[in-house]
C-alpha atoms as one frame of an Amber mdcrd trajectory, in Angstrom:
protein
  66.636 109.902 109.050  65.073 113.239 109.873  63.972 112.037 112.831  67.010
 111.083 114.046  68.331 114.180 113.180  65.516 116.142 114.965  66.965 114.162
 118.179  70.296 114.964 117.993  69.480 118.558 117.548  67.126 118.778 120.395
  69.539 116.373 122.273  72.688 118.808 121.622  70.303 121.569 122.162  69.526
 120.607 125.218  72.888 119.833 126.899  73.983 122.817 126.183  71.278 125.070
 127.795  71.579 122.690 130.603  75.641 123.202 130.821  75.592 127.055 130.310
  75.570 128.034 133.577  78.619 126.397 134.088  79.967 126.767 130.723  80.148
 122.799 130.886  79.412 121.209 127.503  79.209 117.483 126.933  78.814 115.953
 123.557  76.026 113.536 123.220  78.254 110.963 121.703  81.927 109.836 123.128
  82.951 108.171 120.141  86.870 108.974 120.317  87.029 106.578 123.744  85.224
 103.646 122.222  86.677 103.672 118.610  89.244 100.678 118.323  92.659 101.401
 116.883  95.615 103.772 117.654  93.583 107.027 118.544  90.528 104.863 120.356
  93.410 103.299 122.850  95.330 106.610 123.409  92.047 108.322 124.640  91.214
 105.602 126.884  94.792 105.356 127.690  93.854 109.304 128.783  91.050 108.503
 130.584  93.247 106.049 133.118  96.189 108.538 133.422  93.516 111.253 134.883
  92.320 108.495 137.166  95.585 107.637 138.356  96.965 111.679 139.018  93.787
 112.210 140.464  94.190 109.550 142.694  98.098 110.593 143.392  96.949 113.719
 144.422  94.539 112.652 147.147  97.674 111.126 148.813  99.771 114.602 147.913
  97.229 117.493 146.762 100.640 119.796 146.672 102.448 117.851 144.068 103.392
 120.457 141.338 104.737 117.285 139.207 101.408 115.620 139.514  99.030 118.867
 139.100 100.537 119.674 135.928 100.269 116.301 134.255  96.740 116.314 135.085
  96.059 119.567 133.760  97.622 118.558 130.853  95.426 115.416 130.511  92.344
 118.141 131.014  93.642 119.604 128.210  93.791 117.604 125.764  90.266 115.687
 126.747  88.833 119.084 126.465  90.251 119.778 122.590  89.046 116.206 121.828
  85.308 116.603 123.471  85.103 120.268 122.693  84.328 120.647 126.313  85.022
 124.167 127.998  84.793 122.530 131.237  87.764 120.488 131.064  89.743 123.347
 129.467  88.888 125.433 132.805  89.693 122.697 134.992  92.901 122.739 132.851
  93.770 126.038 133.757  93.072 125.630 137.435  95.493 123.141 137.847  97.991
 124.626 135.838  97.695 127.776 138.410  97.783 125.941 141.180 100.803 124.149
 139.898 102.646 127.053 138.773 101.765 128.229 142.623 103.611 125.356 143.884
 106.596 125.632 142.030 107.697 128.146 138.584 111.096 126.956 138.217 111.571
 123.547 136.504 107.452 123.514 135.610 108.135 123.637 131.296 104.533 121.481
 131.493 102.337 123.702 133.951 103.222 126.690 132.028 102.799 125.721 128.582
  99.557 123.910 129.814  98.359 127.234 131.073  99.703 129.516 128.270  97.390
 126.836 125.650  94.373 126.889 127.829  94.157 130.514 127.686  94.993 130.607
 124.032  92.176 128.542 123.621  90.080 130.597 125.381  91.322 133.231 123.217
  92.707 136.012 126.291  95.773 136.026 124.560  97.050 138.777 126.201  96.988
 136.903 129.293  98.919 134.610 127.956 101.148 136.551 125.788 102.539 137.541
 129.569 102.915 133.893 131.224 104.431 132.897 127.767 107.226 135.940 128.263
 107.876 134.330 131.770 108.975 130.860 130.501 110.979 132.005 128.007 112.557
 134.276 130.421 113.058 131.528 133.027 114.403 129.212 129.833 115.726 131.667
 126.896 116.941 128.432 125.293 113.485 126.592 125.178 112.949 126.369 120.929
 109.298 125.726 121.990 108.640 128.518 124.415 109.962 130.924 121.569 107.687
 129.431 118.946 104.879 129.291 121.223 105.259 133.228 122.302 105.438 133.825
 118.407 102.371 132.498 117.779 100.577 134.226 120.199 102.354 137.952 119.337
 100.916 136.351 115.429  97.337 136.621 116.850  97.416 139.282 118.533  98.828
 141.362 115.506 102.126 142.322 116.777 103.632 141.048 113.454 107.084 143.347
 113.958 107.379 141.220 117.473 105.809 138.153 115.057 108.529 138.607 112.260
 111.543 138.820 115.326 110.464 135.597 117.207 110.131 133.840 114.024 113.493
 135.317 112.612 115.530 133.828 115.603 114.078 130.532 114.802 114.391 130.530
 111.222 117.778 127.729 111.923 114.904 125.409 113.692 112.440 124.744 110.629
 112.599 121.416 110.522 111.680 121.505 114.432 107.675 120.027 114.883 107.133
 122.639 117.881 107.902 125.581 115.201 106.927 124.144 111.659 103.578 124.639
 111.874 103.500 128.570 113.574 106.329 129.651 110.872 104.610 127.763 108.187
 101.249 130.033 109.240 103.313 133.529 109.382 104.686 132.271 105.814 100.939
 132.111 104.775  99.618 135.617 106.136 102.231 137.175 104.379 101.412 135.270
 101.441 103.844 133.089 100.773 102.013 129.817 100.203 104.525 127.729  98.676
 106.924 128.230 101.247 104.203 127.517 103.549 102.769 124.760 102.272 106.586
 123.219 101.422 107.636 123.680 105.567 104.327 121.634 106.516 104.476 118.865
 103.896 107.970 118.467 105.718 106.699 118.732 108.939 103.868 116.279 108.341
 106.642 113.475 106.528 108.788 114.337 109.870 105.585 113.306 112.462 104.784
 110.019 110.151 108.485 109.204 110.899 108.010 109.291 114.245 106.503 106.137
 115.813 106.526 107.567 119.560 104.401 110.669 118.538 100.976 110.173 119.523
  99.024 109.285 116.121  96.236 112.312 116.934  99.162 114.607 116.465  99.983
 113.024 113.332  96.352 113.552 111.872  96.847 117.278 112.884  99.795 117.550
 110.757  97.393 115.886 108.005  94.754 118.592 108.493  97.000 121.712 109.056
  97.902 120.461 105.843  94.507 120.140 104.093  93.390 123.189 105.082  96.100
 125.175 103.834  95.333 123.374 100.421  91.442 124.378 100.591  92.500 127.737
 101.168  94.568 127.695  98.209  91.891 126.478  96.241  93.188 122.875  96.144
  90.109 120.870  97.084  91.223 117.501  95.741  94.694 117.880  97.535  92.741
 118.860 100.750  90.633 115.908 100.458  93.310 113.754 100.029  95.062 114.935
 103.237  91.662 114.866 104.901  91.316 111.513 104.339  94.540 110.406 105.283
  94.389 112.184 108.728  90.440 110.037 108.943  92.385 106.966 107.864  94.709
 107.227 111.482  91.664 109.025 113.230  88.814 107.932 112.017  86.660 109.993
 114.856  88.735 113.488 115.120  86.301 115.874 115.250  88.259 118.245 113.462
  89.103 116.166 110.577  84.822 115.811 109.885  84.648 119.208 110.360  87.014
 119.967 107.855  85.449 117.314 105.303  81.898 119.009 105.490  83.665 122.107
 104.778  84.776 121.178 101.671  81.837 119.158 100.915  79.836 122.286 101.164
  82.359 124.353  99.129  81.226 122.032  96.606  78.309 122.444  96.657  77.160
 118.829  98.205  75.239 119.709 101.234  73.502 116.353 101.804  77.364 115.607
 102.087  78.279 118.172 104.057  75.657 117.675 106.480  76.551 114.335 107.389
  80.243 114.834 107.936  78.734 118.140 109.497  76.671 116.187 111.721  79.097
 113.274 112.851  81.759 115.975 113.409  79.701 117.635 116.512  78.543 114.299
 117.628  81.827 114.004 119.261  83.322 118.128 119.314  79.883 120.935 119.113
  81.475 123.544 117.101  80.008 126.694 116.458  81.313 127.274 112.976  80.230
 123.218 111.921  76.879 123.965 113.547  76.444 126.943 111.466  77.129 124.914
 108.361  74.892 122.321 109.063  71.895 125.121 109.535  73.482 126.523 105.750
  72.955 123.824 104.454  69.356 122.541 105.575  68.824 125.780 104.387  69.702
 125.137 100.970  68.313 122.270 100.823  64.939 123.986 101.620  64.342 122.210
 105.049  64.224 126.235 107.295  62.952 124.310 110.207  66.137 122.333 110.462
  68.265 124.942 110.229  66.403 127.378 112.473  67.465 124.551 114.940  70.901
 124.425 114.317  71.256 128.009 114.322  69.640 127.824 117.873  72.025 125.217
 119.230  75.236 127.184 117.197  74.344 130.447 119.657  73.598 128.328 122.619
  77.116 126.514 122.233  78.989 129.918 121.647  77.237 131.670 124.427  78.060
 128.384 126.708  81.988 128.374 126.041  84.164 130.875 127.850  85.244 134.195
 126.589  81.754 135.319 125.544  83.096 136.567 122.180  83.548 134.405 118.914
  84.122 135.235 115.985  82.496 132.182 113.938  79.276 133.084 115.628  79.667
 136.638 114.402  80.822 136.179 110.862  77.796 133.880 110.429  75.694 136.812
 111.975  77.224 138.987 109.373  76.997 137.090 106.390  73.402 136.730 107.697
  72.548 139.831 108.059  71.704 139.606 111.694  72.399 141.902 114.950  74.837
 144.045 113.112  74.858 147.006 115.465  76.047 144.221 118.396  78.322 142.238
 116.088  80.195 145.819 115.595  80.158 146.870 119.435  81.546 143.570 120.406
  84.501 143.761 117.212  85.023 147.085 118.202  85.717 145.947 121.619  87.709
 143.353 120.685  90.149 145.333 118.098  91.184 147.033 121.261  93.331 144.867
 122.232  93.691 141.591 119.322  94.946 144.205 116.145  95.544 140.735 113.610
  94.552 140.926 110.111  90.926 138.819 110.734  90.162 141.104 113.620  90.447
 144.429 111.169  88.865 141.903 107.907  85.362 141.761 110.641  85.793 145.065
 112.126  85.515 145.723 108.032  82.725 143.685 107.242  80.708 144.515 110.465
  80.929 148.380 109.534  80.149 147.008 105.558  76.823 145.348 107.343  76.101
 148.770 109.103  76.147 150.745 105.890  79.395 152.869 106.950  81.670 151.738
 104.295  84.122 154.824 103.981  84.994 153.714 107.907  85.247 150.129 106.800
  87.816 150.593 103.389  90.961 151.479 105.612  90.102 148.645 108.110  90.157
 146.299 105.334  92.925 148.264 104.129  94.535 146.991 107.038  93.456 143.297
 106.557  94.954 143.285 103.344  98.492 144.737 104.635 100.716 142.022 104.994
  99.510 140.953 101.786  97.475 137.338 102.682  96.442 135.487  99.572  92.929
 135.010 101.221  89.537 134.713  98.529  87.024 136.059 101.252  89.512 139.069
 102.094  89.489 139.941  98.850  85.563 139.202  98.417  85.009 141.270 101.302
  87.372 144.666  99.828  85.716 143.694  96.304  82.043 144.664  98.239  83.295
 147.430 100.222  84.752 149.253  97.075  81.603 148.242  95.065  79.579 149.829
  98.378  81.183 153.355  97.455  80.796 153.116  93.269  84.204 152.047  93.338
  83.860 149.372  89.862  86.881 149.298  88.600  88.141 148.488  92.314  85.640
 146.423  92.812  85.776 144.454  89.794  89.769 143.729  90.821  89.162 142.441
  94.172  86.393 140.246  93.571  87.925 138.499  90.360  91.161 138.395  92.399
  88.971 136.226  95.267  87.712 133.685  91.969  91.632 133.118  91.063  92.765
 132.467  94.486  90.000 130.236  95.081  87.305 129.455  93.575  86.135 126.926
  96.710  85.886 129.669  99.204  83.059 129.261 101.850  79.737 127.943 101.388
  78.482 130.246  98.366  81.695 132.570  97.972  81.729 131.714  94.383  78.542
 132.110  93.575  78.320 135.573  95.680  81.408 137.060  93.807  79.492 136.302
  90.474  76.098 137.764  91.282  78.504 141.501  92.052  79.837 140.860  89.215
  77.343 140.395  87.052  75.538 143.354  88.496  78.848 145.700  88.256
């Protein structure tokens, strides 16, 4: 078993270093296409639908119909496989489909608007977004779409008015799951969690919607419930969403999170390891390396934390914030962790961007600069256990106990299953306030 292991490290590893020059990432394994069953036969289905626009466009490479569809195939291939390169071909032919023709494109703009969001330049697409819905004011999507991405970038007074004019559409699949996430960064959990239990008993009614989209529902709803410190409700949507896709990357992900909330690495590392057999993800990658390292094995998880930096540095935008909360909680390259978040809270002011901004400066020993940036993370009042772990050390950081002491027992009650060793790190300051 460890040798196996070993190979798929050094296997992934070396993909990647091989890809990075042009940011192309392959998994080793393309399990999704050769599973049997709904998902299996809608990827392959995939597969033939690129062949066929690809082949459409050799006879008409001007097609703004055609170039759209495909980019939308890229897409979604590229979400599956975790694979930046299909996500840039993605936004290439959304361009050059958009070029063709604006008007009457709904598909090659919200194909480009996602595969910059998923590149994270949301500004970028914060502007194409405002184009669509000013070509199509009516479009309930386009609305919910540009709220989502005002939501990340922090603009929560633009946030609460695009999500107040669609407060009459709850119940519609396209704006469920954004509203349902505003409802939970301003706290409001049972709200939250009510509008996607809906949601998710609206997409199983649904025979037409393609059954990966119904898993998502199933995980959006899981991990709402693991952040609420609901691990036997998360694993129970977890394993439904596994029981329609039995090889969405996301869903294993999710499962070795839990797993190593727990406590069970061995666990973890398996669902860990299947997970980026199919997707590499930075954050499951640093996991993994967690948990070898708990388990005592450091040479495994020196490797994992190899291939987690070569897989970040290989996917487009440069800057991620998994690979620099792991950094962080590791104690590793503070002083460029903080340049790059202080680059980055430039322009992307949410609530997470101000919590690492916080925690970077925590790292770097300037903890009067880092209370009113948590200050800030804590403003629209997010019922989130590491937030409140993270203000808890801050305030302990300036002699602050009786602070301190509030925060960190207020990240136990909201969940007691936060990260890795949350837990366990909120009782050591504890004990030694």
């Amino acid at each position: 078993m460890r040798r196996l292991r070993r190979s798929v490290v050094v296997a992934l590893s070396a993909s990647f270093v091989l890809a990075a020059g042009s940011l192309a990432v392959h998994a080793t394994v393309t399990a999704r296409a050769a599973t049997p069953g709904p998902v299996g036969d809608e990827a392959r289905i995939r597969q033939q639908d690129i062949a066929f626009y690809e082949w459409r466009l050799t006879r008409d490479p001007t097609s703004a119909f055609d170039l759209a569809q495909l980019a939308s195939l890229h897409l979604q291939r590229g979400r599956d496989r975790g694979d930046p390169a299909d996500v840039r071909r993605a936004e290439q032919l959304a361009r050059r489909s958009l070029a063709r023709r604006e008007t009457r494109n709904a598909r090659g703009y919200s194909t480009l608007i996602s595969t910059l969001m998923t590149q994270h330049r949301f500004g970028e697409a914060r502007g194409w977004a405002e184009r669509l819905v000013a070509l199509d004011s009516t479009s309930v999507s386009a609305r919910a779409v540009l709220g989502e991405i005002e939501m990340e970038l922090g603009d929560y007074d633009a946030t609460r008015r695009a999500f107040g004019m669609l407060s009459g559409r709850r119940g519609n699949l396209a704006v469920a799951p954004r509203l349902a996430r505003w409802l939970e960064l301003q706290g409001q959990i049972e709200e939250a969690r009510r509008l996607l239990t809906n949601a998710l008993d609206s997409a199983r009614a649904r025979p037409k919607l393609p059954r990966e989209q119904v898993a998502w529902f199933e995980l959006r709803v899981g991990d709402l419930e693991l952040q609420s410190g609901h691990a036997d409700a998360a694993r129970r949507a977890f394993q439904a969403g596994l029981a329609i896709a039995p090889q969405d990357a996301r869903l294993l992900a999710a499962m070795a999170r839990l797993e190593a909330a727990r406590g069970h690495w061995r666990r973890a590392i398996a669902w860990g390891e299947r997970s980026i057999a199919i997707a590499p993800d930075p954050a499951t990658l640093g996991l993994i390396g967690d948990g070898y390292a708990a388990l005592g094995d450091s040479a495994q998880a020196a490797e994992y934390v190899h291939v987690m930096e070569v897989v970040t540095l290989a996917q487009p935008g440069g800057f991620h914030r998994a690979w620099s909360l792991f950094l962080l909680d590791h104690d590793r390259r503070v002083p460029e962790v903080l340049t790059q978040v202080q680059e980055e809270i430039r322009t992307r002011r949410d609530i997470f961007g101000w919590d690492l901004l916080a925690w970077a400066l925590h790292h770097a020993g300037r903890d009067r600069e880092a209370l009113p940036a948590m200050a800030r993370a804590l403003a629209l009042g997010t019922e989130d256990a590491a937030l409140f772990y993270h203000m808890g050390m801050i305030e302990r950081a300036l002699g602050h106990r009786v602070a301190a002491r509030t925060y960190l027992t207020r990240a136990l009650a909201t969940n007691s299953w936060f990260q890795p060793t949350g837990a366990r790190d909120v009782h050591a300051a504890l004990e030694a306030l």
